[in-house]
Each structure stands twice: as C-alpha cells, then as structure tokens.
Amino acid sequence: MSVTPDHAVEHIAFADLQALLETIFVRHGTSAEVARVLAFNCASAQRDGAHSHGVFRIPGYVSTLASGWVNGKATPVVEDVASGFVRVDAGGGFAQPALAAARELLVQKVREAGIAVLAIHNSHHFAALWPDVEPFADEGLVALSVVNSMTCVVPHGAKRPLFGTNPIAFAAPCAGSDPIVFDMATSAMAHGDVQIAARKGEQLPPGIGVDRDGNPTCDPATILDGGALLPFGGHKGSALSMMVELLAAALTGGHFSFEFDWSKHPGAKTPWTGQLIIVIDPQKSGGSFAQRSHELVRQMQEAGLKRLPGERRYRERELSARDGVMVEREEMQRLRALAGI
Ligand code: NDP
Ligand code: PYC
C-alpha cells in the first residue's frame, strides 16, 4: 500500500468540505436537500478515512447525474405499511435521502414495537453503509443494514459474475465507548478499493478476483476490464451475498444486482437497487444491552484483541477533528473545479 507524502495533501475543516461537496451536488443537478444529505455522508467517509467512499466517489456521482440515470431531485415517498414496517420508494433517487425522509417514523415504530424494518426500493446507493447504521446506535438502538450493488462478483461455484459487492453493516451501543460498528463488502474487496489500486498501479493479494476467462488474477485493471471479484470466504461469503440480494432486493421490491441495464446511460455509476434496514430497541429485552456489549468487548480485549471494527475510523475522526480532514491536493483541485471555484 503506497503512502501519500505530506506535501501532497491538504487539511480542510469538515464544515468547509461539506459545503464544497454541497456546491458540487447542486451544481450538477441535485436538490438542496439531496445535496445536504449526500455531502454530509461523503464528507463523513473522508473524515473517517473510509477512502473508497469519500471524495474519490464525487466524479462518479457527477457523471451518473449527468447521464440522467439517477434523479438527483427525487422526493421519496414514505409508506407506513404496518406496525413494524416502513416502505420507501426513493423515486429513482439516492437511498440516503430516502432513509432521512423515513427515519422519524421508523424510530417511532422501533420505540413502540421493539423492532421495525425500513425497506427502500427504486434507489441508488453509492456510499459506505456505516453512516446509515451508526446514528441508530448513538441513540441506544441496534441496527443492521444491507444493500446490493452491481453485478461484478462470481457466486462461489459459479462460472460468471451475478452478485454485487453487497455490503452488510451493523451497529450496537456499547456502555462507556463509541458504538460497535462493522461495515463490510461481501466480496473479497470493495469495488472502490479495486479502482483505487488500479489507479495507483498496485497489485492485489491472491484470492480477490478473476480475469474475463475466469482465471485468477492479482491485477486490478484486469478485474475491472471484463473480469470479476470473488466473494470473501468462499461459500460462506457467497451465502451472505445471496442473503443481501434477497433482503435488499427481493424483500424491498428493488432490483437484483443483475437486473438493471445502465448501458444506455454512458457515465452511469450508481447501482439502481434496494436497501433494507432492521432496527431493534434493546431496552425491550429487559437487560442492559450496552453493559453486555461492554463486557463482550472487555473479554475480547483480555483475550488479546487489539483492534475492534470501527476503531480505526473513530481514530481517524479524532485526528480530522484536530487537524482538519485530509484530502489529496490533486483531489481538492478536482473538487474545486467541479464546484466551479
Ligand atoms: P474493510 O474490509 O476495509 O473493513 C470491513 C470492516 O472490518 C470494517 O468495519 C473495519 O473497521 C473492520 N476491520 C478491518 N480490518 C480490521 C482488523 N484488522 N481488525 C478488526 N476489524 C477490522 O471494508 P470493505 O472493503 O469490505 O468495505 C469498504 C466500504 O465499502 C464499506 O463502507 C462498504 O459499505 C462499502 N461498500 C459499499 C457498497 C455499496 O453498494 N454502497 C458496495 C460495497 C462496499 P474500520 O472501518 O474501523 O477499518
Ligand atoms: O465499492 O463495491 C463498491 C461499491 C459499489 C457501489 C458503491 N460502492
């Protein structure tokens, strides 16, 4: 993994980065509200060092908006379907504004029933998934989310790609510390990281992907040029990826990763799929969930664990609060050009 020299980066205040990204989104065709939600999401990923879904994604957002593939001004339609079920039609827009529109109703249901599901369809998700679950854990709730993406992963034992990179994110409160959060693609590597490696001319470890004929390759450019990714962990990751297709698409009414055709929209980058979020109120269990989380973490650490999932991001977040959010200088130039400043 290459290291960026200090002189090649800028440090920018989080609020300034968010404002810059908002300007870009509005300039390239979103409503002010959609721009606000996406800019906060993307700036948060950059702040936390989640680089495969930070400002690296902005040119993709811009090209997808320009292609007419996504509706940047969509107004989500929220439906109160049952005591534990909220459905949202994102209107061909982004998934995060759909979540924002349904959030209050969802949490109200969770507090009443102890559990509720948010099923988003007709949506585009181009971001990290942890920003969608972590805020629930900040409020004392447990949240699990899945989203499917675009065909680029060969199911274990199959001959051609079918699944998306299909991440799973989970967040739970933990007494005395930040929430426990993990967020992982079910592919051996996120597509974004393959793109970053290709851009840097780096090779990948074995077991990540195959070329267009199904032969193993460590070359990210070969994977991107007609090749495909593999699920992580063989048949186990493949089963989880299948579960994500079922929950994020079949259950929500969204498209499977292989069901949409963006070929008539050159520049389209955002998967047109679905997202499921399950939120649970652990207070309904009668015990002290957050104390129990704390105990589990304590035991894991006593067993020798040095790094919890989420911890690296929290550390990066602290550094960004102290020094400003780190962005490569070249990237900042691109962002300012896209903002027209
Ligand atoms: P990583 O493999 O980098 O990390 C997965 C999880 O494991 C994270 O929670 C991470 O915590 C944790 N982790 C990593 N290394 C360790 C370690 N050594 N010990 C303990 N925990 C560790 O993520 P992926 O590459 O799989 O995914 C990257 C991003 O891509 C995700 O945010 C995902 O949502 C996004 N994505 C989005 C898609 C979409 O369709 N929108 C599709 C696919 C991926 P930490 O964060 O603290 O490093
Ligand atoms: O990194 O795999 C990925 C991805 C797909 C859609 C958005 N991110």
mmCIF file of C-alpha atoms and ligand atoms in Angstrom:
data_model
loop_
_atom_site.group_PDB
_atom_site.id
_atom_site.type_symbol
_atom_site.label_atom_id
_atom_site.label_comp_id
_atom_site.label_asym_id
_atom_site.label_seq_id
_atom_site.Cartn_x
_atom_site.Cartn_y
_atom_site.Cartn_z
ATOM 1 C CA MET A 1 0.000 0.000 0.000
ATOM 2 C CA SER A 2 1.552 3.360 -1.028
ATOM 3 C CA VAL A 3 1.789 6.287 1.431
ATOM 4 C CA THR A 4 0.876 9.819 0.345
ATOM 5 C CA PRO A 5 3.626 12.356 1.201
ATOM 6 C CA ASP A 6 2.598 15.289 3.478
ATOM 7 C CA HIS A 7 3.105 17.956 0.809
ATOM 8 C CA ALA A 8 0.592 16.162 -1.437
ATOM 9 C CA VAL A 9 -2.333 16.615 0.961
ATOM 10 C CA GLU A 10 -4.467 19.466 2.276
ATOM 11 C CA HIS A 11 -6.317 19.608 5.565
ATOM 12 C CA ILE A 12 -9.767 21.100 5.345
ATOM 13 C CA ALA A 13 -12.342 21.753 8.093
ATOM 14 C CA PHE A 14 -15.206 19.259 7.983
ATOM 15 C CA ALA A 15 -17.823 22.031 7.563
ATOM 16 C CA ASP A 16 -15.868 23.524 4.645
ATOM 17 C CA LEU A 17 -15.544 20.153 2.929
ATOM 18 C CA GLN A 18 -19.252 19.507 3.397
ATOM 19 C CA ALA A 19 -20.095 22.953 1.966
ATOM 20 C CA LEU A 20 -17.812 22.352 -1.034
ATOM 21 C CA LEU A 21 -19.445 18.986 -1.751
ATOM 22 C CA GLU A 22 -22.922 20.508 -1.392
ATOM 23 C CA THR A 23 -21.998 23.118 -4.000
ATOM 24 C CA ILE A 24 -20.842 20.358 -6.354
ATOM 25 C CA PHE A 25 -24.014 18.305 -5.921
ATOM 26 C CA VAL A 26 -26.335 21.260 -6.512
ATOM 27 C CA ARG A 27 -24.253 22.461 -9.480
ATOM 28 C CA HIS A 28 -24.528 19.008 -11.048
ATOM 29 C CA GLY A 29 -28.248 18.561 -10.667
ATOM 30 C CA THR A 30 -29.425 17.640 -7.179
ATOM 31 C CA SER A 31 -31.899 19.465 -4.981
ATOM 32 C CA ALA A 32 -30.521 21.372 -1.993
ATOM 33 C CA GLU A 33 -31.858 18.693 0.386
ATOM 34 C CA VAL A 34 -30.284 15.791 -1.530
ATOM 35 C CA ALA A 35 -27.014 17.759 -1.726
ATOM 36 C CA ARG A 36 -27.065 18.310 2.039
ATOM 37 C CA VAL A 37 -27.559 14.598 2.801
ATOM 38 C CA LEU A 38 -25.009 13.287 0.265
ATOM 39 C CA ALA A 39 -22.393 15.911 1.130
ATOM 40 C CA PHE A 40 -22.609 15.063 4.836
ATOM 41 C CA ASN A 41 -22.344 11.351 4.026
ATOM 42 C CA CYS A 42 -19.372 11.706 1.694
ATOM 43 C CA ALA A 43 -17.504 14.219 3.890
ATOM 44 C CA SER A 44 -18.040 11.895 6.872
ATOM 45 C CA ALA A 45 -16.457 8.992 4.953
ATOM 46 C CA GLN A 46 -13.468 11.175 4.038
ATOM 47 C CA ARG A 47 -13.200 12.401 7.663
ATOM 48 C CA ASP A 48 -13.140 8.797 8.933
ATOM 49 C CA GLY A 49 -10.531 7.636 6.418
ATOM 50 C CA ALA A 50 -13.104 5.492 4.583
ATOM 51 C CA HIS A 51 -11.410 6.461 1.350
ATOM 52 C CA SER A 52 -13.108 4.072 -1.065
ATOM 53 C CA HIS A 53 -16.335 6.026 -0.391
ATOM 54 C CA GLY A 54 -15.040 9.515 0.393
ATOM 55 C CA VAL A 55 -14.345 12.293 -2.125
ATOM 56 C CA PHE A 56 -12.936 9.672 -4.503
ATOM 57 C CA ARG A 57 -16.614 8.998 -5.359
ATOM 58 C CA ILE A 58 -17.502 12.571 -6.360
ATOM 59 C CA PRO A 59 -16.616 12.265 -10.075
ATOM 60 C CA GLY A 60 -18.800 9.129 -10.163
ATOM 61 C CA TYR A 61 -21.718 11.000 -8.590
ATOM 62 C CA VAL A 62 -21.257 13.809 -11.119
ATOM 63 C CA SER A 63 -21.090 11.517 -14.155
ATOM 64 C CA THR A 64 -24.077 9.480 -13.004
ATOM 65 C CA LEU A 65 -26.121 12.682 -12.525
ATOM 66 C CA ALA A 66 -25.029 13.945 -15.960
ATOM 67 C CA SER A 67 -26.042 10.640 -17.565
ATOM 68 C CA GLY A 68 -29.674 11.052 -16.454
ATOM 69 C CA TRP A 69 -29.502 7.619 -14.797
ATOM 70 C CA VAL A 70 -30.408 8.919 -11.335
ATOM 71 C CA ASN A 71 -32.921 11.550 -10.271
ATOM 72 C CA GLY A 72 -30.998 13.995 -8.092
ATOM 73 C CA LYS A 73 -34.182 15.858 -7.251
ATOM 74 C CA ALA A 74 -36.361 12.880 -6.355
ATOM 75 C CA THR A 75 -38.799 13.229 -3.475
ATOM 76 C CA PRO A 76 -39.008 9.922 -1.582
ATOM 77 C CA VAL A 77 -42.489 8.546 -0.904
ATOM 78 C CA VAL A 78 -42.744 7.068 2.588
ATOM 79 C CA GLU A 79 -45.452 4.469 3.304
ATOM 80 C CA ASP A 80 -46.481 3.395 6.792
ATOM 81 C CA VAL A 81 -47.204 -0.243 5.915
ATOM 82 C CA ALA A 82 -47.529 -1.987 9.299
ATOM 83 C CA SER A 83 -46.629 -1.618 12.973
ATOM 84 C CA GLY A 84 -43.091 -2.764 12.230
ATOM 85 C CA PHE A 85 -42.676 -1.971 8.555
ATOM 86 C CA VAL A 86 -41.924 1.253 6.671
ATOM 87 C CA ARG A 87 -41.558 1.218 2.910
ATOM 88 C CA VAL A 88 -39.966 3.966 0.825
ATOM 89 C CA ASP A 89 -39.982 4.498 -2.914
ATOM 90 C CA ALA A 90 -36.860 6.576 -3.475
ATOM 91 C CA GLY A 91 -38.222 7.701 -6.853
ATOM 92 C CA GLY A 92 -35.098 6.713 -8.749
ATOM 93 C CA GLY A 93 -33.052 8.961 -6.454
ATOM 94 C CA PHE A 94 -30.437 8.242 -3.821
ATOM 95 C CA ALA A 95 -31.059 5.904 -0.874
ATOM 96 C CA GLN A 96 -29.749 8.233 1.850
ATOM 97 C CA PRO A 97 -32.404 10.965 1.383
ATOM 98 C CA ALA A 98 -34.995 8.161 1.411
ATOM 99 C CA LEU A 99 -33.655 6.987 4.782
ATOM 100 C CA ALA A 100 -33.655 10.578 6.046
ATOM 101 C CA ALA A 101 -37.285 11.027 4.988
ATOM 102 C CA ALA A 102 -38.420 7.836 6.767
ATOM 103 C CA ARG A 103 -36.188 7.976 9.812
ATOM 104 C CA GLU A 104 -38.517 9.650 12.290
ATOM 105 C CA LEU A 105 -41.389 7.246 11.548
ATOM 106 C CA LEU A 106 -39.018 4.257 11.694
ATOM 107 C CA VAL A 107 -37.636 5.196 15.118
ATOM 108 C CA GLN A 108 -41.146 5.855 16.446
ATOM 109 C CA LYS A 109 -42.121 2.322 15.390
ATOM 110 C CA VAL A 110 -38.960 0.833 16.887
ATOM 111 C CA ARG A 111 -39.637 2.535 20.215
ATOM 112 C CA GLU A 112 -43.234 1.251 20.187
ATOM 113 C CA ALA A 113 -42.893 -2.276 18.778
ATOM 114 C CA GLY A 114 -39.287 -3.002 19.777
ATOM 115 C CA ILE A 115 -38.314 -3.691 16.175
ATOM 116 C CA ALA A 116 -39.036 -2.219 12.764
ATOM 117 C CA VAL A 117 -37.883 -2.623 9.206
ATOM 118 C CA LEU A 118 -37.198 0.076 6.630
ATOM 119 C CA ALA A 119 -37.424 -1.219 3.068
ATOM 120 C CA ILE A 120 -36.135 1.197 0.430
ATOM 121 C CA HIS A 121 -36.540 0.476 -3.284
ATOM 122 C CA ASN A 122 -36.053 2.291 -6.580
ATOM 123 C CA SER A 123 -32.906 3.724 -5.010
ATOM 124 C CA HIS A 124 -29.217 4.292 -5.764
ATOM 125 C CA HIS A 125 -26.603 3.658 -3.049
ATOM 126 C CA PHE A 126 -23.065 4.709 -3.911
ATOM 127 C CA ALA A 127 -21.675 5.175 -0.423
ATOM 128 C CA ALA A 128 -20.346 3.445 2.675
ATOM 129 C CA LEU A 129 -23.068 1.755 4.704
ATOM 130 C CA TRP A 130 -21.910 2.513 8.251
ATOM 131 C CA PRO A 131 -23.257 6.130 8.140
ATOM 132 C CA ASP A 132 -26.722 4.576 7.746
ATOM 133 C CA VAL A 133 -26.488 2.478 10.935
ATOM 134 C CA GLU A 134 -24.096 4.212 13.350
ATOM 135 C CA PRO A 135 -26.534 7.050 14.274
ATOM 136 C CA PHE A 136 -29.111 4.474 15.454
ATOM 137 C CA ALA A 137 -26.566 3.033 17.909
ATOM 138 C CA ASP A 138 -25.816 6.598 19.087
ATOM 139 C CA GLU A 139 -29.482 6.664 20.130
ATOM 140 C CA GLY A 140 -29.187 3.346 22.013
ATOM 141 C CA LEU A 141 -30.631 1.179 19.206
ATOM 142 C CA VAL A 142 -29.196 -1.841 17.384
ATOM 143 C CA ALA A 143 -29.214 -1.598 13.569
ATOM 144 C CA LEU A 144 -28.389 -3.886 10.677
ATOM 145 C CA SER A 145 -28.415 -2.825 7.049
ATOM 146 C CA VAL A 146 -27.756 -4.454 3.701
ATOM 147 C CA VAL A 147 -27.607 -3.000 0.200
ATOM 148 C CA ASN A 148 -26.952 -4.717 -3.107
ATOM 149 C CA SER A 149 -24.921 -3.153 -5.905
ATOM 150 C CA MET A 150 -23.995 -4.134 -9.474
ATOM 151 C CA THR A 151 -23.064 -7.489 -10.992
ATOM 152 C CA CYS A 152 -19.321 -7.954 -10.504
ATOM 153 C CA VAL A 153 -18.991 -10.919 -8.110
ATOM 154 C CA VAL A 154 -18.953 -14.600 -9.129
ATOM 155 C CA PRO A 155 -21.058 -16.674 -6.692
ATOM 156 C CA HIS A 156 -18.976 -19.470 -5.154
ATOM 157 C CA GLY A 157 -19.027 -22.439 -7.528
ATOM 158 C CA ALA A 158 -20.488 -20.420 -10.445
ATOM 159 C CA LYS A 159 -18.873 -19.518 -13.747
ATOM 160 C CA ARG A 160 -19.852 -15.899 -14.262
ATOM 161 C CA PRO A 161 -20.490 -12.799 -12.150
ATOM 162 C CA LEU A 162 -24.015 -12.267 -10.797
ATOM 163 C CA PHE A 163 -23.942 -10.755 -7.301
ATOM 164 C CA GLY A 164 -22.978 -7.229 -6.348
ATOM 165 C CA THR A 165 -20.320 -6.364 -3.774
ATOM 166 C CA ASN A 166 -23.278 -6.327 -1.355
ATOM 167 C CA PRO A 167 -22.150 -4.879 1.991
ATOM 168 C CA ILE A 168 -23.522 -5.630 5.454
ATOM 169 C CA ALA A 169 -23.303 -3.028 8.223
ATOM 170 C CA PHE A 170 -24.110 -3.475 11.898
ATOM 171 C CA ALA A 171 -24.116 -1.040 14.806
ATOM 172 C CA ALA A 172 -24.761 -1.572 18.512
ATOM 173 C CA PRO A 173 -24.410 0.642 21.573
ATOM 174 C CA CYS A 174 -21.567 -0.085 23.985
ATOM 175 C CA ALA A 175 -21.502 1.368 27.518
ATOM 176 C CA GLY A 176 -18.723 3.910 28.020
ATOM 177 C CA SER A 177 -17.481 3.957 24.431
ATOM 178 C CA ASP A 178 -18.373 4.633 20.825
ATOM 179 C CA PRO A 179 -20.859 2.198 19.297
ATOM 180 C CA ILE A 180 -19.562 -1.112 17.991
ATOM 181 C CA VAL A 181 -19.832 -0.869 14.204
ATOM 182 C CA PHE A 182 -18.725 -3.068 11.367
ATOM 183 C CA ASP A 183 -19.333 -2.488 7.687
ATOM 184 C CA MET A 184 -18.010 -4.918 5.102
ATOM 185 C CA ALA A 185 -18.474 -5.814 1.481
ATOM 186 C CA THR A 186 -19.293 -9.494 0.969
ATOM 187 C CA SER A 187 -16.854 -9.501 -1.952
ATOM 188 C CA ALA A 188 -13.202 -10.200 -1.176
ATOM 189 C CA MET A 189 -12.621 -6.476 -1.794
ATOM 190 C CA ALA A 190 -14.885 -3.480 -2.349
ATOM 191 C CA HIS A 191 -15.086 -2.423 -5.995
ATOM 192 C CA GLY A 192 -13.943 1.054 -4.919
ATOM 193 C CA ASP A 193 -10.707 -0.356 -3.496
ATOM 194 C CA VAL A 194 -10.060 -2.271 -6.723
ATOM 195 C CA GLN A 195 -10.447 1.015 -8.632
ATOM 196 C CA ILE A 196 -8.072 2.789 -6.233
ATOM 197 C CA ALA A 197 -5.454 0.027 -6.588
ATOM 198 C CA ALA A 198 -5.760 0.170 -10.390
ATOM 199 C CA ARG A 199 -5.326 3.938 -10.335
ATOM 200 C CA LYS A 200 -2.175 3.590 -8.201
ATOM 201 C CA GLY A 201 -0.794 0.739 -10.314
ATOM 202 C CA GLU A 202 -0.745 -1.626 -7.323
ATOM 203 C CA GLN A 203 -1.229 -5.403 -7.441
ATOM 204 C CA LEU A 204 -3.817 -7.144 -5.235
ATOM 205 C CA PRO A 205 -3.294 -10.156 -2.970
ATOM 206 C CA PRO A 206 -4.320 -13.549 -4.393
ATOM 207 C CA GLY A 207 -7.949 -14.637 -3.996
ATOM 208 C CA ILE A 208 -9.605 -11.314 -4.832
ATOM 209 C CA GLY A 209 -10.635 -11.677 -8.443
ATOM 210 C CA VAL A 210 -10.511 -13.342 -11.826
ATOM 211 C CA ASP A 211 -9.940 -12.240 -15.419
ATOM 212 C CA ARG A 212 -12.590 -12.316 -18.172
ATOM 213 C CA ASP A 213 -11.939 -16.054 -18.695
ATOM 214 C CA GLY A 214 -12.330 -16.901 -15.003
ATOM 215 C CA ASN A 215 -8.601 -17.338 -14.330
ATOM 216 C CA PRO A 216 -7.246 -15.975 -11.020
ATOM 217 C CA THR A 217 -5.537 -12.585 -11.313
ATOM 218 C CA CYS A 218 -3.904 -10.103 -8.946
ATOM 219 C CA ASP A 219 -4.137 -7.259 -11.452
ATOM 220 C CA PRO A 220 -6.948 -4.806 -10.535
ATOM 221 C CA ALA A 221 -7.110 -3.443 -14.099
ATOM 222 C CA THR A 222 -7.769 -6.959 -15.408
ATOM 223 C CA ILE A 223 -10.574 -7.415 -12.862
ATOM 224 C CA LEU A 224 -12.120 -4.105 -13.955
ATOM 225 C CA ASP A 225 -11.670 -4.888 -17.656
ATOM 226 C CA GLY A 226 -14.196 -7.691 -18.045
ATOM 227 C CA GLY A 227 -13.011 -9.712 -15.050
ATOM 228 C CA ALA A 228 -14.831 -10.101 -11.749
ATOM 229 C CA LEU A 229 -14.450 -10.248 -7.992
ATOM 230 C CA LEU A 230 -14.847 -13.305 -5.753
ATOM 231 C CA PRO A 231 -16.905 -13.414 -2.550
ATOM 232 C CA PHE A 232 -14.858 -13.278 0.676
ATOM 233 C CA GLY A 233 -14.502 -16.623 2.460
ATOM 234 C CA GLY A 234 -15.639 -18.878 -0.398
ATOM 235 C CA HIS A 235 -19.087 -20.424 0.072
ATOM 236 C CA LYS A 236 -19.694 -18.541 3.347
ATOM 237 C CA GLY A 237 -19.286 -15.050 1.920
ATOM 238 C CA SER A 238 -21.214 -16.188 -1.140
ATOM 239 C CA ALA A 239 -24.159 -17.230 1.066
ATOM 240 C CA LEU A 240 -24.112 -13.841 2.792
ATOM 241 C CA SER A 241 -24.034 -12.077 -0.569
ATOM 242 C CA MET A 242 -27.050 -14.137 -1.660
ATOM 243 C CA MET A 243 -28.812 -13.112 1.564
ATOM 244 C CA VAL A 244 -28.105 -9.463 0.765
ATOM 245 C CA GLU A 245 -29.663 -9.862 -2.708
ATOM 246 C CA LEU A 246 -32.746 -11.406 -1.091
ATOM 247 C CA LEU A 247 -33.155 -8.806 1.668
ATOM 248 C CA ALA A 248 -32.094 -5.694 -0.220
ATOM 249 C CA ALA A 249 -33.857 -6.500 -3.494
ATOM 250 C CA ALA A 250 -36.452 -9.293 -3.252
ATOM 251 C CA LEU A 251 -37.826 -8.057 0.072
ATOM 252 C CA THR A 252 -37.807 -4.348 -0.704
ATOM 253 C CA GLY A 253 -39.086 -4.506 -4.286
ATOM 254 C CA GLY A 254 -35.732 -3.260 -5.591
ATOM 255 C CA HIS A 255 -33.669 -4.689 -8.434
ATOM 256 C CA PHE A 256 -31.264 -7.567 -8.022
ATOM 257 C CA SER A 257 -27.694 -6.522 -8.857
ATOM 258 C CA PHE A 258 -28.058 -8.202 -12.285
ATOM 259 C CA GLU A 259 -31.481 -6.745 -13.101
ATOM 260 C CA PHE A 260 -30.785 -3.219 -14.222
ATOM 261 C CA ASP A 261 -29.257 -2.127 -17.514
ATOM 262 C CA TRP A 262 -27.365 1.141 -17.468
ATOM 263 C CA SER A 263 -25.740 0.651 -20.877
ATOM 264 C CA LYS A 264 -27.936 3.357 -22.444
ATOM 265 C CA HIS A 265 -26.652 5.875 -19.868
ATOM 266 C CA PRO A 266 -22.932 6.294 -20.519
ATOM 267 C CA GLY A 267 -21.321 7.616 -17.341
ATOM 268 C CA ALA A 268 -23.852 5.907 -15.048
ATOM 269 C CA LYS A 269 -22.080 4.537 -11.986
ATOM 270 C CA THR A 270 -24.686 4.141 -9.250
ATOM 271 C CA PRO A 271 -26.378 0.754 -8.764
ATOM 272 C CA TRP A 272 -30.196 1.008 -9.060
ATOM 273 C CA THR A 273 -31.175 -1.468 -6.380
ATOM 274 C CA GLY A 274 -32.656 -1.513 -2.860
ATOM 275 C CA GLN A 275 -31.709 -1.313 0.796
ATOM 276 C CA LEU A 276 -33.048 -2.913 3.955
ATOM 277 C CA ILE A 277 -32.509 -1.577 7.464
ATOM 278 C CA ILE A 278 -33.615 -3.505 10.562
ATOM 279 C CA VAL A 279 -33.627 -1.550 13.821
ATOM 280 C CA ILE A 280 -34.153 -3.060 17.292
ATOM 281 C CA ASP A 281 -34.712 -1.373 20.643
ATOM 282 C CA PRO A 282 -32.591 -3.444 23.061
ATOM 283 C CA GLN A 283 -34.367 -1.900 26.052
ATOM 284 C CA LYS A 284 -37.288 -4.188 25.261
ATOM 285 C CA SER A 285 -35.121 -7.193 26.212
ATOM 286 C CA GLY A 286 -35.241 -6.075 29.831
ATOM 287 C CA GLY A 287 -31.481 -6.366 30.372
ATOM 288 C CA SER A 288 -28.745 -3.782 29.934
ATOM 289 C CA PHE A 289 -27.595 -4.450 26.412
ATOM 290 C CA ALA A 290 -24.961 -1.702 26.369
ATOM 291 C CA GLN A 291 -23.361 -3.097 29.553
ATOM 292 C CA ARG A 292 -23.336 -6.554 27.997
ATOM 293 C CA SER A 293 -21.671 -5.135 24.857
ATOM 294 C CA HIS A 294 -19.068 -3.533 27.058
ATOM 295 C CA GLU A 295 -18.450 -6.858 28.808
ATOM 296 C CA LEU A 296 -18.014 -8.663 25.479
ATOM 297 C CA VAL A 297 -15.515 -6.063 24.288
ATOM 298 C CA ARG A 298 -13.629 -6.263 27.597
ATOM 299 C CA GLN A 299 -13.349 -10.032 27.278
ATOM 300 C CA MET A 300 -12.224 -9.761 23.643
ATOM 301 C CA GLN A 301 -9.527 -7.308 24.662
ATOM 302 C CA GLU A 302 -8.441 -9.508 27.536
ATOM 303 C CA ALA A 303 -8.180 -12.335 25.026
ATOM 304 C CA GLY A 304 -5.627 -10.218 23.156
ATOM 305 C CA LEU A 305 -7.714 -8.294 20.633
ATOM 306 C CA LYS A 306 -6.015 -5.044 19.640
ATOM 307 C CA ARG A 307 -8.489 -3.585 17.145
ATOM 308 C CA LEU A 308 -12.245 -3.602 17.072
ATOM 309 C CA PRO A 309 -14.062 -2.935 13.802
ATOM 310 C CA GLY A 310 -14.905 0.757 13.698
ATOM 311 C CA GLU A 311 -11.975 1.748 15.934
ATOM 312 C CA ARG A 312 -9.737 2.834 13.070
ATOM 313 C CA ARG A 313 -12.473 5.132 11.776
ATOM 314 C CA TYR A 314 -13.056 6.663 15.209
ATOM 315 C CA ARG A 315 -9.318 7.321 15.498
ATOM 316 C CA GLU A 316 -9.274 8.974 12.054
ATOM 317 C CA ARG A 317 -12.313 11.009 13.104
ATOM 318 C CA GLU A 318 -10.440 12.329 16.133
ATOM 319 C CA LEU A 319 -7.419 13.243 14.022
ATOM 320 C CA SER A 320 -9.676 15.001 11.494
ATOM 321 C CA ALA A 321 -11.322 16.990 14.301
ATOM 322 C CA ARG A 322 -7.876 18.084 15.468
ATOM 323 C CA ASP A 323 -6.107 18.722 12.155
ATOM 324 C CA GLY A 324 -8.892 19.009 9.596
ATOM 325 C CA VAL A 325 -9.999 16.371 7.097
ATOM 326 C CA MET A 326 -7.143 15.123 4.923
ATOM 327 C CA VAL A 327 -7.708 15.306 1.161
ATOM 328 C CA GLU A 328 -5.088 14.804 -1.536
ATOM 329 C CA ARG A 329 -4.142 18.133 -3.134
ATOM 330 C CA GLU A 330 -4.935 16.858 -6.643
ATOM 331 C CA GLU A 331 -8.313 15.675 -5.407
ATOM 332 C CA MET A 332 -9.020 19.121 -3.904
ATOM 333 C CA GLN A 333 -8.196 20.739 -7.252
ATOM 334 C CA ARG A 334 -10.648 18.405 -8.974
ATOM 335 C CA LEU A 335 -13.324 19.169 -6.373
ATOM 336 C CA ARG A 336 -12.881 22.948 -6.699
ATOM 337 C CA ALA A 337 -13.103 22.662 -10.488
ATOM 338 C CA LEU A 338 -16.311 20.626 -10.167
ATOM 339 C CA ALA A 339 -17.674 23.276 -7.789
ATOM 340 C CA GLY A 340 -16.786 25.987 -10.327
ATOM 341 C CA ILE A 341 -14.456 27.879 -7.957
HETATM 342 P P1 NDP B 1 -12.918 -3.367 5.095
HETATM 343 O O1 NDP B 1 -12.526 -4.728 4.694
HETATM 344 O O2 NDP B 1 -11.921 -2.287 4.998
HETATM 345 O O3 NDP B 1 -13.454 -3.354 6.591
HETATM 346 C C1 NDP B 1 -14.541 -4.141 6.958
HETATM 347 C C2 NDP B 1 -14.814 -3.987 8.447
HETATM 348 O O4 NDP B 1 -13.789 -4.655 9.176
HETATM 349 C C3 NDP B 1 -14.810 -2.547 8.929
HETATM 350 O O5 NDP B 1 -15.777 -2.395 9.904
HETATM 351 C C4 NDP B 1 -13.397 -2.385 9.502
HETATM 352 O O6 NDP B 1 -13.327 -1.417 10.547
HETATM 353 C C5 NDP B 1 -13.131 -3.765 10.054
HETATM 354 N N1 NDP B 1 -11.730 -4.130 10.031
HETATM 355 C C6 NDP B 1 -10.856 -4.010 9.015
HETATM 356 N N2 NDP B 1 -9.656 -4.510 9.371
HETATM 357 C C7 NDP B 1 -9.789 -4.950 10.647
HETATM 358 C C8 NDP B 1 -8.905 -5.558 11.583
HETATM 359 N N3 NDP B 1 -7.645 -5.819 11.265
HETATM 360 N N4 NDP B 1 -9.374 -5.858 12.810
HETATM 361 C C9 NDP B 1 -10.660 -5.596 13.145
HETATM 362 N N5 NDP B 1 -11.544 -5.002 12.305
HETATM 363 C C10 NDP B 1 -11.110 -4.690 11.074
HETATM 364 O O7 NDP B 1 -14.246 -2.906 4.301
HETATM 365 P P2 NDP B 1 -14.695 -3.321 2.837
HETATM 366 O O8 NDP B 1 -13.537 -3.089 1.951
HETATM 367 O O9 NDP B 1 -15.313 -4.633 2.851
HETATM 368 O O10 NDP B 1 -15.824 -2.222 2.543
HETATM 369 C C11 NDP B 1 -15.434 -0.858 2.408
HETATM 370 C C12 NDP B 1 -16.640 0.010 2.282
HETATM 371 O O11 NDP B 1 -17.250 -0.173 1.007
HETATM 372 C C13 NDP B 1 -17.752 -0.211 3.310
HETATM 373 O O12 NDP B 1 -18.008 1.020 3.924
HETATM 374 C C14 NDP B 1 -18.945 -0.655 2.482
HETATM 375 O O13 NDP B 1 -20.197 -0.220 2.960
HETATM 376 C C15 NDP B 1 -18.631 -0.002 1.156
HETATM 377 N N6 NDP B 1 -19.352 -0.650 0.062
HETATM 378 C C16 NDP B 1 -20.468 -0.044 -0.428
HETATM 379 C C17 NDP B 1 -21.204 -0.660 -1.425
HETATM 380 C C18 NDP B 1 -22.469 -0.067 -1.929
HETATM 381 O O14 NDP B 1 -23.114 -0.690 -2.766
HETATM 382 N N7 NDP B 1 -22.881 1.093 -1.479
HETATM 383 C C19 NDP B 1 -20.780 -1.932 -2.001
HETATM 384 C C20 NDP B 1 -19.601 -2.493 -1.382
HETATM 385 C C21 NDP B 1 -18.906 -1.857 -0.399
HETATM 386 P P3 NDP B 1 -12.758 0.086 10.261
HETATM 387 O O15 NDP B 1 -13.817 0.743 9.432
HETATM 388 O O16 NDP B 1 -12.559 0.685 11.585
HETATM 389 O O17 NDP B 1 -11.472 -0.087 9.482
HETATM 390 O O1 PYC B 2 -17.137 -0.286 -3.549
HETATM 391 O O2 PYC B 2 -18.130 -2.104 -4.223
HETATM 392 C C1 PYC B 2 -18.117 -0.889 -4.022
HETATM 393 C C2 PYC B 2 -19.335 -0.116 -4.344
HETATM 394 C C3 PYC B 2 -20.352 -0.469 -5.145
HETATM 395 C C4 PYC B 2 -21.259 0.581 -5.142
HETATM 396 C C5 PYC B 2 -20.761 1.542 -4.337
HETATM 397 N N1 PYC B 2 -19.584 1.093 -3.842
#
